[in-house]
Each structure stands twice: as structure tokens, then as C-alpha cells.
Coordinates of C-alpha atoms in Angstrom, one line a residue:
X1 CA -20.9 65.7 64.5
X2 CA -23.8 66.0 62.1
X3 CA -27.0 63.9 62.3
X4 CA -25.5 61.5 64.8
X5 CA -22.4 60.9 62.6
X6 CA -19.1 61.4 64.4
X7 CA -16.0 62.6 62.5
X8 CA -12.8 60.6 63.0
X9 CA -9.2 61.9 62.7
X10 CA -8.6 59.9 59.5
X11 CA -11.5 61.7 57.8
X12 CA -14.0 58.8 57.9
X13 CA -17.3 58.9 59.6
X14 CA -18.6 56.6 62.4
X15 CA -21.8 56.0 64.2
X16 CA -19.9 55.2 67.4
X17 CA -19.6 57.8 70.1
X18 CA -16.0 58.9 70.8
X19 CA -14.2 57.4 73.8
X20 CA -16.0 54.0 73.6
X21 CA -14.2 51.1 72.0
X22 CA -16.5 48.5 70.4
X23 CA -14.0 46.1 68.7
X24 CA -14.4 42.7 70.2
X25 CA -10.6 42.0 69.8
X26 CA -9.8 44.7 72.3
X27 CA -9.7 43.1 75.8
X28 CA -7.0 44.8 77.8
X29 CA -8.6 48.3 77.6
X30 CA -11.4 46.8 79.7
X31 CA -9.2 47.0 82.7
X32 CA -8.7 50.8 82.1
X33 CA -12.5 51.4 81.6
X34 CA -12.1 52.1 77.9
X35 CA -13.9 49.0 76.6
X36 CA -17.4 48.8 78.1
X37 CA -19.5 45.7 77.8
X38 CA -23.0 45.9 76.3
X39 CA -24.9 45.1 79.5
X40 CA -27.2 48.1 79.2
X41 CA -27.9 50.3 76.1
X42 CA -25.0 52.7 76.3
X43 CA -26.9 55.8 74.9
X44 CA -29.8 55.4 77.3
X45 CA -30.1 57.3 80.5
X46 CA -31.3 55.6 83.7
X47 CA -32.6 57.5 86.8
X48 CA -31.2 56.6 90.2
X49 CA -32.3 58.5 93.4
X50 CA -29.9 58.3 96.3
X51 CA -31.4 59.7 99.4
X52 CA -32.8 63.1 98.4
X53 CA -30.8 63.6 95.3
X54 CA -31.6 62.3 91.8
X55 CA -28.8 61.1 89.5
X56 CA -29.0 60.3 85.8
X57 CA -26.4 57.9 84.5
X58 CA -26.0 56.5 81.0
X59 CA -26.0 52.8 80.3
X60 CA -22.3 53.1 79.4
X61 CA -21.5 54.4 82.9
X62 CA -23.5 51.7 84.7
X63 CA -22.1 49.0 82.4
X64 CA -18.5 50.2 83.0
X65 CA -18.5 48.5 86.5
X66 CA -20.9 45.6 86.2
X67 CA -22.6 43.3 87.0
X68 CA -23.8 45.4 89.9
X69 CA -26.9 46.2 91.8
X70 CA -27.8 49.0 89.2
X71 CA -27.2 46.9 86.1
X72 CA -29.3 44.0 87.4
X73 CA -32.2 46.3 88.4
X74 CA -32.4 48.0 85.0
X75 CA -31.8 44.8 83.1
X76 CA -34.9 43.5 84.8
X77 CA -36.8 46.6 83.9
X78 CA -35.9 46.4 80.3
X79 CA -36.8 42.7 80.2
X80 CA -40.2 43.3 81.7
X81 CA -40.9 46.1 79.2
X82 CA -39.8 43.8 76.4
X83 CA -42.0 40.9 77.6
X84 CA -45.0 43.2 78.0
X85 CA -44.5 44.7 74.6
X86 CA -44.3 48.2 76.1
X87 CA -42.6 50.5 73.7
X88 CA -43.0 53.6 75.8
X89 CA -39.4 53.1 77.1
X90 CA -40.7 54.0 80.6
X91 CA -38.2 52.9 83.2
X92 CA -38.9 53.2 86.9
X93 CA -36.5 55.3 89.0
X94 CA -34.3 53.2 91.3
X95 CA -34.5 54.6 94.9
X96 CA -31.9 53.8 97.4
X97 CA -31.8 55.2 100.9
X98 CA -28.0 55.9 101.1
X99 CA -25.7 58.9 101.4
X100 CA -25.9 61.1 98.2
X101 CA -22.6 62.8 99.0
X102 CA -20.7 59.4 98.9
X103 CA -22.6 58.4 95.7
X104 CA -21.3 61.6 93.9
X105 CA -17.9 60.1 94.1
X106 CA -19.2 56.7 93.0
X107 CA -20.9 58.3 90.0
X108 CA -17.6 59.9 89.1
X109 CA -16.0 56.5 89.2
X110 CA -18.7 55.1 86.9
X111 CA -18.1 58.0 84.5
X112 CA -14.5 57.0 84.2
X113 CA -12.7 59.2 86.8
X114 CA -10.3 57.9 89.3
X115 CA -11.7 58.4 92.8
X116 CA -9.1 58.8 95.5
X117 CA -10.2 58.3 99.2
X118 CA -9.5 61.5 101.1
X119 CA -9.2 60.0 104.6
X120 CA -10.2 57.1 106.7
X121 CA -13.9 58.2 107.0
X122 CA -14.2 58.7 103.3
X123 CA -12.5 55.3 102.6
X124 CA -14.9 53.3 104.8
X125 CA -17.9 55.0 103.2
X126 CA -16.7 54.2 99.7
X127 CA -15.8 50.7 100.8
X128 CA -19.2 50.0 102.4
X129 CA -21.2 51.4 99.5
X130 CA -19.0 49.7 96.9
X131 CA -19.9 46.4 98.6
X132 CA -23.6 47.3 98.9
X133 CA -23.9 48.3 95.2
X134 CA -21.7 45.3 94.2
X135 CA -19.3 47.3 92.1
X136 CA -16.5 44.8 91.3
X137 CA -14.0 47.3 89.7
X138 CA -14.3 49.9 92.5
X139 CA -14.0 47.1 95.1
X140 CA -10.8 45.9 93.4
X141 CA -9.4 49.5 93.4
X142 CA -10.1 49.9 97.1
X143 CA -8.4 46.6 97.8
X144 CA -5.2 48.1 96.4
X145 CA -5.5 51.5 98.0
X146 CA -3.3 52.8 100.8
X147 CA -4.0 52.0 104.4
X148 CA -6.0 54.7 106.0
X149 CA -5.7 54.8 109.8
X150 CA -5.9 57.3 112.6
X151 CA -3.2 57.0 115.3
X152 CA -3.2 59.3 118.3
X153 CA -6.0 61.4 116.7
X154 CA -4.0 62.0 113.6
X155 CA -4.9 60.6 110.2
X156 CA -2.3 58.6 108.2
X157 CA -2.3 57.3 104.7
X158 CA 0.3 54.5 104.4
X159 CA 1.2 52.9 101.1
X160 CA 1.0 49.1 101.4
X161 CA 4.4 48.6 99.8
X162 CA 6.0 50.5 102.7
X163 CA 5.8 47.2 104.7
X164 CA 7.4 45.1 101.9
X165 CA 10.8 44.9 103.6
X166 CA 11.7 41.6 105.2
X167 CA 10.6 41.3 108.8
X168 CA 8.0 44.0 108.6
X169 CA 5.2 41.8 107.4
X170 CA 2.9 40.4 108.7
X171 CA 2.3 43.3 111.0
X172 CA -0.5 45.1 112.9
X173 CA -1.9 46.5 109.7
X174 CA -1.9 43.4 107.6
X175 CA -3.3 41.4 110.4
X176 CA -5.9 44.0 111.2
X177 CA -6.8 46.6 108.6
X178 CA -5.8 44.5 105.6
X179 CA -7.7 41.4 106.7
X180 CA -10.9 43.3 107.1
X181 CA -10.6 45.5 104.0
X182 CA -8.6 43.2 101.7
X183 CA -10.4 39.9 101.8
X184 CA -12.8 39.6 98.9
X185 CA -14.1 36.2 100.0
X186 CA -15.3 37.5 103.3
X187 CA -15.8 41.3 103.4
X188 CA -17.7 41.5 106.7
X189 CA -16.4 38.5 108.8
X190 CA -19.1 36.9 110.8
X191 CA -21.9 38.8 109.1
X192 CA -24.8 36.9 107.5
X193 CA -25.4 38.8 104.3
X194 CA -28.6 37.0 103.3
X195 CA -31.5 39.4 103.5
X196 CA -29.2 42.3 104.4
X197 CA -30.9 45.6 103.7
X198 CA -27.8 47.8 104.2
X199 CA -24.2 47.2 105.2
X200 CA -23.2 47.7 108.8
X201 CA -21.8 50.9 109.9
X202 CA -18.0 50.9 109.9
X203 CA -15.8 53.1 112.0
X204 CA -12.5 54.2 110.4
X205 CA -9.5 52.2 111.8
X206 CA -7.9 54.0 114.7
X207 CA -5.3 53.4 117.4
X208 CA -6.0 56.2 119.9
X209 CA -3.6 54.9 122.6
X210 CA -0.4 55.4 120.6
X211 CA 1.7 58.5 119.9
X212 CA 1.1 60.1 116.5
X213 CA 4.6 61.8 116.6
X214 CA 6.3 58.5 117.3
X215 CA 4.4 56.8 114.5
X216 CA 5.3 59.6 112.1
X217 CA 9.0 58.9 112.9
X218 CA 8.5 55.2 112.3
X219 CA 7.1 55.9 108.9
X220 CA 10.1 58.2 108.2
X221 CA 12.4 55.3 109.0
X222 CA 10.4 52.9 106.9
X223 CA 10.7 55.2 103.9
X224 CA 14.5 54.8 104.2
X225 CA 15.4 58.2 105.7
X226 CA 17.8 58.4 108.6
X227 CA 16.5 59.5 112.0
X228 CA 18.4 61.1 114.8
X229 CA 17.7 59.3 118.0
X230 CA 17.8 61.9 120.7
X231 CA 18.4 59.8 123.8
X232 CA 17.6 56.4 125.2
X233 CA 14.1 57.4 126.2
X234 CA 13.5 58.3 122.6
X235 CA 14.9 55.0 121.4
X236 CA 12.7 53.2 124.0
X237 CA 9.6 54.9 122.6
X238 CA 10.4 53.9 119.0
X239 CA 11.1 50.3 120.0
X240 CA 7.9 50.1 122.1
X241 CA 5.8 51.1 119.1
X242 CA 7.8 48.9 116.7
X243 CA 6.9 45.9 118.9
X244 CA 3.3 47.1 119.2
X245 CA 2.9 47.3 115.4
X246 CA 5.0 44.1 114.9
X247 CA 7.6 45.7 112.8
X248 CA 10.4 43.3 113.5
X249 CA 12.8 44.4 110.8
X250 CA 12.7 48.0 111.8
X251 CA 13.1 47.0 115.4
X252 CA 16.4 45.3 114.7
X253 CA 17.7 48.5 113.0
X254 CA 16.8 50.7 116.0
X255 CA 18.1 48.5 118.9
X256 CA 21.2 49.8 120.6
X257 CA 24.2 48.2 118.9
X258 CA 27.7 48.9 117.7
X259 CA 29.4 47.3 114.7
X260 CA 33.1 47.9 114.2
X261 CA 36.3 46.3 112.9
X262 CA 38.6 45.2 115.6
X263 CA 42.0 45.6 114.0
X264 CA 44.1 43.8 116.7
X265 CA 41.9 40.8 116.4
X266 CA 41.3 41.3 112.6
X267 CA 37.6 40.6 113.0
X268 CA 34.3 42.5 112.6
X269 CA 32.4 42.5 115.8
X270 CA 28.9 43.6 117.0
X271 CA 28.2 44.7 120.6
X272 CA 24.6 43.9 121.7
X273 CA 22.6 43.9 124.9
X274 CA 21.6 40.5 126.2
X275 CA 17.9 41.4 126.1
X276 CA 18.1 42.2 122.4
X277 CA 19.7 38.9 121.2
X278 CA 17.4 36.8 119.1
X279 CA 17.7 33.1 118.5
X280 CA 17.8 33.2 114.7
X281 CA 20.8 35.5 114.6
X282 CA 23.2 33.2 116.6
X283 CA 25.9 31.2 114.9
X284 CA 29.2 29.5 115.9
X285 CA 32.3 30.3 113.9
X286 CA 35.2 28.0 114.6
X287 CA 38.8 29.1 114.7
X288 CA 40.7 28.5 111.4
X289 CA 42.7 25.6 113.0
X290 CA 39.7 24.0 114.7
X291 CA 37.5 21.3 113.1
X292 CA 33.8 22.0 112.7
X293 CA 31.4 21.4 115.6
X294 CA 30.7 17.7 116.2
X295 CA 27.4 16.2 115.5
X296 CA 26.1 14.5 118.6
X297 CA 22.9 12.6 119.1
X298 CA 20.9 12.2 122.3
X299 CA 22.0 8.6 122.4
X300 CA 25.7 9.7 122.6
X301 CA 27.4 8.7 125.8
X302 CA 28.7 11.4 128.0
X303 CA 31.9 9.4 128.5
X304 CA 33.0 9.7 124.9
X305 CA 35.7 12.2 124.2
X306 CA 34.5 14.9 121.7
X307 CA 36.9 16.0 119.0
X308 CA 38.8 19.3 119.8
X309 CA 36.7 22.4 119.2
X310 CA 37.3 26.1 119.7
X311 CA 35.3 28.9 118.3
X312 CA 33.4 32.1 119.0
X313 CA 29.7 32.9 119.1
X314 CA 28.8 35.2 116.2
X315 CA 25.6 37.2 115.6
X316 CA 23.7 38.8 112.7
X317 CA 20.7 40.9 113.3
X318 CA 17.7 39.1 111.7
X319 CA 16.2 40.7 108.6
X320 CA 19.0 43.4 108.6
X321 CA 22.6 42.0 108.5
X322 CA 23.7 40.0 105.5
X323 CA 26.8 38.7 107.4
X324 CA 27.6 37.6 110.9
X325 CA 29.9 39.4 113.4
X326 CA 31.8 38.3 116.4
X327 CA 29.4 38.9 119.3
X328 CA 30.3 41.1 122.3
X329 CA 27.5 40.5 124.7
X330 CA 26.6 43.3 127.1
X331 CA 25.0 42.2 130.4
X332 CA 23.8 45.0 132.7
X333 CA 21.2 45.7 135.4
X334 CA 23.6 44.4 138.1
X335 CA 22.5 40.8 137.6
X336 CA 26.0 39.4 137.6
X337 CA 28.2 38.4 140.6
X338 CA 31.8 37.5 139.7
X339 CA 33.3 35.0 142.1
X340 CA 37.0 35.8 142.1
X341 CA 38.6 32.6 143.6
X342 CA 36.8 30.2 141.2
X343 CA 36.4 32.7 138.3
X344 CA 32.8 32.0 137.9
X345 CA 29.8 34.2 137.1
X346 CA 26.6 33.8 139.0
X347 CA 23.5 35.4 137.4
X348 CA 20.2 36.5 139.0
X349 CA 16.7 37.4 137.9
X350 CA 15.8 38.0 134.3
X351 CA 19.5 38.0 133.4
X352 CA 19.9 34.4 134.6
X353 CA 16.8 33.3 132.6
X354 CA 18.1 35.0 129.4
X355 CA 21.6 33.6 129.8
X356 CA 20.1 30.1 130.2
X357 CA 18.1 30.4 127.0
X358 CA 21.1 31.8 125.2
X359 CA 23.1 28.8 126.2
X360 CA 20.3 26.5 125.1
X361 CA 20.4 28.0 121.7
X362 CA 24.2 27.8 121.5
X363 CA 24.0 24.1 122.5
X364 CA 21.4 23.5 119.7
X365 CA 23.7 25.2 117.2
X366 CA 26.4 22.8 118.3
X367 CA 24.1 19.8 117.8
X368 CA 24.1 19.0 121.5
X369 CA 21.1 17.4 123.1
X370 CA 19.0 20.0 125.0
X371 CA 16.4 19.4 127.7
X372 CA 14.4 22.6 127.4
X373 CA 12.6 24.4 124.5
X374 CA 14.3 27.3 122.7
X375 CA 13.4 30.9 123.2
X376 CA 15.7 33.6 124.5
X377 CA 13.1 35.7 126.2
X378 CA 11.2 32.9 128.0
X379 CA 11.4 33.4 131.7
X380 CA 10.4 29.9 132.6
X381 CA 11.5 26.5 131.4
X382 CA 8.6 25.7 129.1
X383 CA 7.7 22.1 129.1
X384 CA 10.6 21.2 131.4
X385 CA 10.1 21.3 135.1
X386 CA 13.7 22.4 135.6
X387 CA 14.2 26.1 136.5
X388 CA 15.9 28.4 134.1
X389 CA 19.6 28.1 134.9
X390 CA 22.8 27.8 132.9
X391 CA 23.5 24.5 134.8
X392 CA 20.5 22.9 133.0
X393 CA 22.2 23.4 129.7
X394 CA 24.8 21.0 128.2
X395 CA 27.5 23.7 128.0
X396 CA 27.8 25.1 131.5
X397 CA 27.4 24.7 135.2
X398 CA 25.1 26.9 137.3
X399 CA 28.0 29.3 137.8
X400 CA 29.4 30.1 134.3
X401 CA 33.1 29.9 133.8
X402 CA 34.7 33.3 132.9
X403 CA 38.1 34.5 132.1
X404 CA 40.0 37.8 132.6
X405 CA 43.2 38.2 130.6
X406 CA 45.6 41.0 129.9
X407 CA 43.3 42.6 127.3
X408 CA 40.3 42.9 129.7
X409 CA 39.6 46.3 131.1
X410 CA 38.2 46.4 134.6
X411 CA 36.8 49.4 136.4
X412 CA 36.4 48.6 140.1
X413 CA 34.7 50.9 142.5
X414 CA 35.0 53.8 140.0
X415 CA 38.7 53.4 139.4
X416 CA 40.7 51.5 136.8
X417 CA 41.8 48.2 138.3
X418 CA 45.2 46.9 137.2
X419 CA 45.5 43.8 139.4
X420 CA 48.5 43.0 141.5
X421 CA 51.7 45.0 141.4
X422 CA 54.6 42.9 142.8
X423 CA 53.7 40.7 145.8
X424 CA 51.3 43.3 147.2
X425 CA 48.1 42.1 148.9
X426 CA 45.0 44.1 148.0
X427 CA 42.9 45.5 150.8
X428 CA 39.4 44.5 151.7
X429 CA 37.0 44.7 148.8
X430 CA 39.7 44.0 146.1
X431 CA 41.3 40.8 145.1
X432 CA 43.5 39.2 142.5
X433 CA 42.0 37.7 139.4
X434 CA 42.7 34.1 140.2
X435 CA 41.2 31.2 138.3
X436 CA 41.2 27.5 138.8
X437 CA 44.7 26.1 139.3
X438 CA 46.5 26.1 136.0
X439 CA 43.9 28.3 134.3
X440 CA 45.4 29.0 131.0
X441 CA 44.9 31.2 128.0
X442 CA 42.1 32.3 125.7
X443 CA 43.3 32.4 122.1
X444 CA 46.9 32.1 123.2
X445 CA 46.8 34.9 125.8
X446 CA 47.8 33.8 129.3
X447 CA 45.5 34.7 132.1
X448 CA 48.6 35.9 134.1
X449 CA 51.0 37.6 131.8
X450 CA 53.6 37.4 134.6
X451 CA 54.4 34.5 136.9
X452 CA 51.7 33.8 139.5
X453 CA 51.9 36.1 142.5
X454 CA 50.7 35.8 146.0
X455 CA 46.9 35.4 146.3
X456 CA 44.8 36.9 149.0
X457 CA 43.2 34.3 151.2
X458 CA 39.6 33.7 150.3
X459 CA 36.9 32.7 152.9
X460 CA 34.2 30.4 151.7
X461 CA 31.0 30.0 153.6
X462 CA 30.5 26.4 154.5
X463 CA 26.8 26.8 155.0
X464 CA 25.9 28.4 151.7
X465 CA 28.9 27.3 149.5
X466 CA 29.2 30.9 148.3
X467 CA 32.5 32.8 148.1
X468 CA 32.6 35.9 150.3
X469 CA 35.2 37.5 148.0
X470 CA 33.2 38.6 144.9
X471 CA 32.4 41.5 142.7
X472 CA 29.0 42.8 141.6
X473 CA 29.3 43.5 137.9
X474 CA 27.1 46.5 137.1
X475 CA 27.7 46.2 133.4
X476 CA 29.9 43.8 131.6
X477 CA 30.9 43.1 128.0
X478 CA 31.9 39.6 127.2
X479 CA 32.9 37.5 124.3
X480 CA 31.5 34.0 124.2
X481 CA 34.0 31.3 123.5
X482 CA 33.1 27.7 122.8
X483 CA 35.7 25.1 123.7
X484 CA 36.3 21.7 125.1
X485 CA 35.5 21.5 128.8
X486 CA 38.4 21.3 131.1
X487 CA 38.5 18.0 133.0
X488 CA 35.0 17.3 131.4
X489 CA 31.9 18.8 132.8
X490 CA 29.9 15.5 132.8
X491 CA 27.7 16.7 130.0
X492 CA 28.5 17.2 126.4
X493 CA 32.2 17.7 126.9
X494 CA 31.9 21.3 125.6
X495 CA 31.5 24.5 127.5
X496 CA 30.8 28.1 126.8
X497 CA 33.2 30.5 128.5
X498 CA 32.6 34.2 129.1
X499 CA 35.8 36.1 128.1
X500 CA 35.8 39.6 129.7
X501 CA 36.2 42.6 127.4
X502 CA 35.2 45.4 129.7
X503 CA 33.8 45.3 133.2
X504 CA 32.3 48.0 135.5
X505 CA 32.1 46.4 139.0
X506 CA 31.9 47.2 142.6
X507 CA 33.6 45.2 145.3
X508 CA 30.8 45.5 147.9
X509 CA 28.2 47.7 149.4
X510 CA 30.7 50.5 150.1
X511 CA 31.8 50.6 146.4
X512 CA 28.1 50.7 145.3
X513 CA 27.2 53.4 147.7
X514 CA 30.2 55.5 146.5
X515 CA 28.5 55.6 143.0
X516 CA 25.0 56.4 144.2
X517 CA 23.5 59.7 143.1
X518 CA 21.0 61.9 144.9
X519 CA 17.5 62.4 143.6
X520 CA 17.3 65.5 141.5
X521 CA 15.5 68.4 143.1

């Protein structure tokens, strides 16, 4: 450079300082801070005092992120000097009572450097001052920055695209952090900015009551890495925080499940706990020889005979599975009583409410009229005054029909139960698996593979109507079969039958006490 002349690579000379594009046809470089508008004289230096420290910035630096508080102030100064004919070029120093340490980073941004927030505290300081100084380009950059948050006294920097998977958005962060820090139309919700001398103090976002270690493992999973779940307590911790942060897609990946191919049945199946079933994942798959489910309207009469139907309830985990599998439903917590003589299941507590909601959803999938609102996890009957019970659904009575066949595995009182051998009568606490008279097959398999044998006499209480001979099912796995109701059930003519896959049961208090354990220590 000689006498203000700048040498170019092609040998020509130019009056233009290097690094500043002045061609009007160049528009895209403006985004990258290479084309600076002529808001203030680029070569002139303007004094700004922030707190106790004086900064001197060129007009090019101030104009690079404008219109702003600085550009408007010095534009007014230049206009006043021009109107008064003052050629002394005297410009007053702009004094602002803010943090000079934060402004050092802002001055670097104005000089063309990329400023990266270091942590949550640094982020909110940059954010508040960018709003206060009205720096549009810095504000836009901070809108696209990672999410800075402190969880369990540990700082996390989370890329926003980490929550782009289906089911993981909206979540705790997009509904909390992102709403406050990513809404240009209302930066400080509820704050009257007219006459505002300074922005309000902002605390970095934090969630002190959650585990930092657990959240780190959740981020590890969100990044696509496998995670070894140590035990059920570990799984429960992960699920608890997934639900807290509203990460539904990740929750569906973590829940206890098993997907396998059942070669004897030639079908893929998924085993899932009752409490983990979601309404959107349920579907009905008809047997190949069965017609599709009928379309019934509320005005349909209950005396009409529905067309033959037989099928199985299938399930696909929402946001995760791209196909459905035959559902094997696991019902635990000792909420099931299996009445042997009538072959019916009676449910209690939360299990009864969940089974009722499940049957409501199945009835809806079959286009049957329902009397209660959907929702598997509702414990009460919503708008309906009827209590939650399978009998209040169109596909079952209060006691749900169930079937045991030759493929069902039963463990009774801690031992494998094989049913009758010959004409032997079982002792107290055991019984034959006898269904309704003439109870038939499920999918072609007979309930009794051999001719019916002698049944043990059952005593039924006339006062309560409950069978005295029953099993308490500690944990049971069931397939759900949809078929035409036998002899009609007075409802939609279709019923849902629980087909036993594996049962762990006790015959009474003695059997339950046999499996009790002593408290450790």
C-alpha cells in the first residue's frame, strides 16, 4: 500500500481497503459479513465506552450488524454535525452501563469473528445484550445456536438437530428453552419494552432436580449409540426422565419389549407389558381366510348377525417400528384372577382399567360403537359415568373370556402344570382347565387334545356369584384374538379372547406363601 493505494493480485491498484466488497451486484456475501452496507463511513472510528472500558470500532464494524443501537446513535451524531456545519468531525463518545467483558465478545462479532457461547451463563449474557443493542445478525446466530442448559449441576450443550427424530419433538426444550430464546417476535414474553432502560436479568436454564448422569445417557442414545441397560432400576430411571423431558420416540425404544420370529406360527411377534401399550400402535390383522372387519354404525341393531371375523391384535411401537407384529400382551402385578370352571379372567385395580381402555381401542379399530373416550392410561371413564370395566366395552363381558390350549405353558405353585393325566382328580388348589361346554379351538387347536376327562366338582358361591376354584395369575402372557362371539354377547356380536401363551399362577394363599421371600438383612 502506497499513499492509500491498495495493490491487487492482478497488478491493478484500488482505493478500496481489502476484505470489503463494494460491488452492488454482490448480495449473498452480506450473509457472511463480507459485504457491508454503507450505513456509517467505513474508515471512520467511533468511540463506545461500555462500563469502565473504552472501545473504538470502525464504521465498517458497526455497519456489519445494523441497524443497531450503535449505528442509529452515530448516524444522529453525524447528521447533527452536518446540519450545524461543524467540520471538526467531533463525535461524542457513546456511554453504556453494561458489562465490558461481554462486549469484548460482541466487538469480536462486529469485527467479523464467529463468537461461540461457552456455556449457559455466557449464552444468556450474549443473548440479553444482543437484544439490548439490537444486533440483528447476532440475534439470528444465537437463535440457531445449540441449547445450553444445566441439569443436575452439570452444563450441557445440546445441538437442536438432536431432537429431530420423530416423536422427540415437541419436548421439554422446545417448549421451554426454545420458546424463550427462539421467538424473535416476543423475546421477553410479558415484558413491556417501552421505556426499558436495560434488559431484565436472565438466569441460565437449569433443571436441578434431575440426574446429570441419566441425562448424559439419554443424549448418548439420541446420538444413535447403543446403551447397555444394567437392570430394571436403570431402565426405570431412563424411562422416568424420557417422560419428564417428553422424549416419546426414545421412550418407545427403551421400554421393555421383545421382538422375535415365531417359526411354528410363521409370524413376527412383539411381547409388551400392558402399561406400555399405546393407542396409536394397535391394529387388527385378519386371518388370511377371514373377511375384513365389518363397518358398523351406532344405529346398527344388536340383533343383526355380523359377518364371520377372526383375527389377531397386532402392535407397532409408535415412532419406532415401521411394521406391525402380533402382540403378546404381558399382564403382571397379580391383578388377574383366572376362574377355572367358566374360563374367564377377572381383573382388578389399574390392570382392570388398562384392559378396559385397551378393549375400547380394539372396538374402535373394528368400527364398533363405543361408549367411553379413548385413552389406554386413563383410570376413570372420562365423560362416561360408567366405571372402567371390560364389560362396558362392545367386545367383552366383565369377566373376559380366555382359552388354554395344548401350546399354553402353565406354571402353578412353582411347578409346571400339565393338566389331567388319565381320570385322576387333582387335589385342593388345582383343577382341570375346563371351559364352557363345547369350548373349541383357537386357530384349529382343540382346547382338550384328548377326549374330555372327569372334571373336579366346582363350588360356586350363591351370595357373591364368584367361583371358589380359581387361580391368581402373578404374570401372564396372552395373545388377543378377535372373533365372532359364541351365542352372541348381546353387544356387537364380536368378542376379544385372551389366548394363554405362558402363565405363572398360584392356586391360593398356600401357593402364594410358598413363593414369598424374606426381607434381606
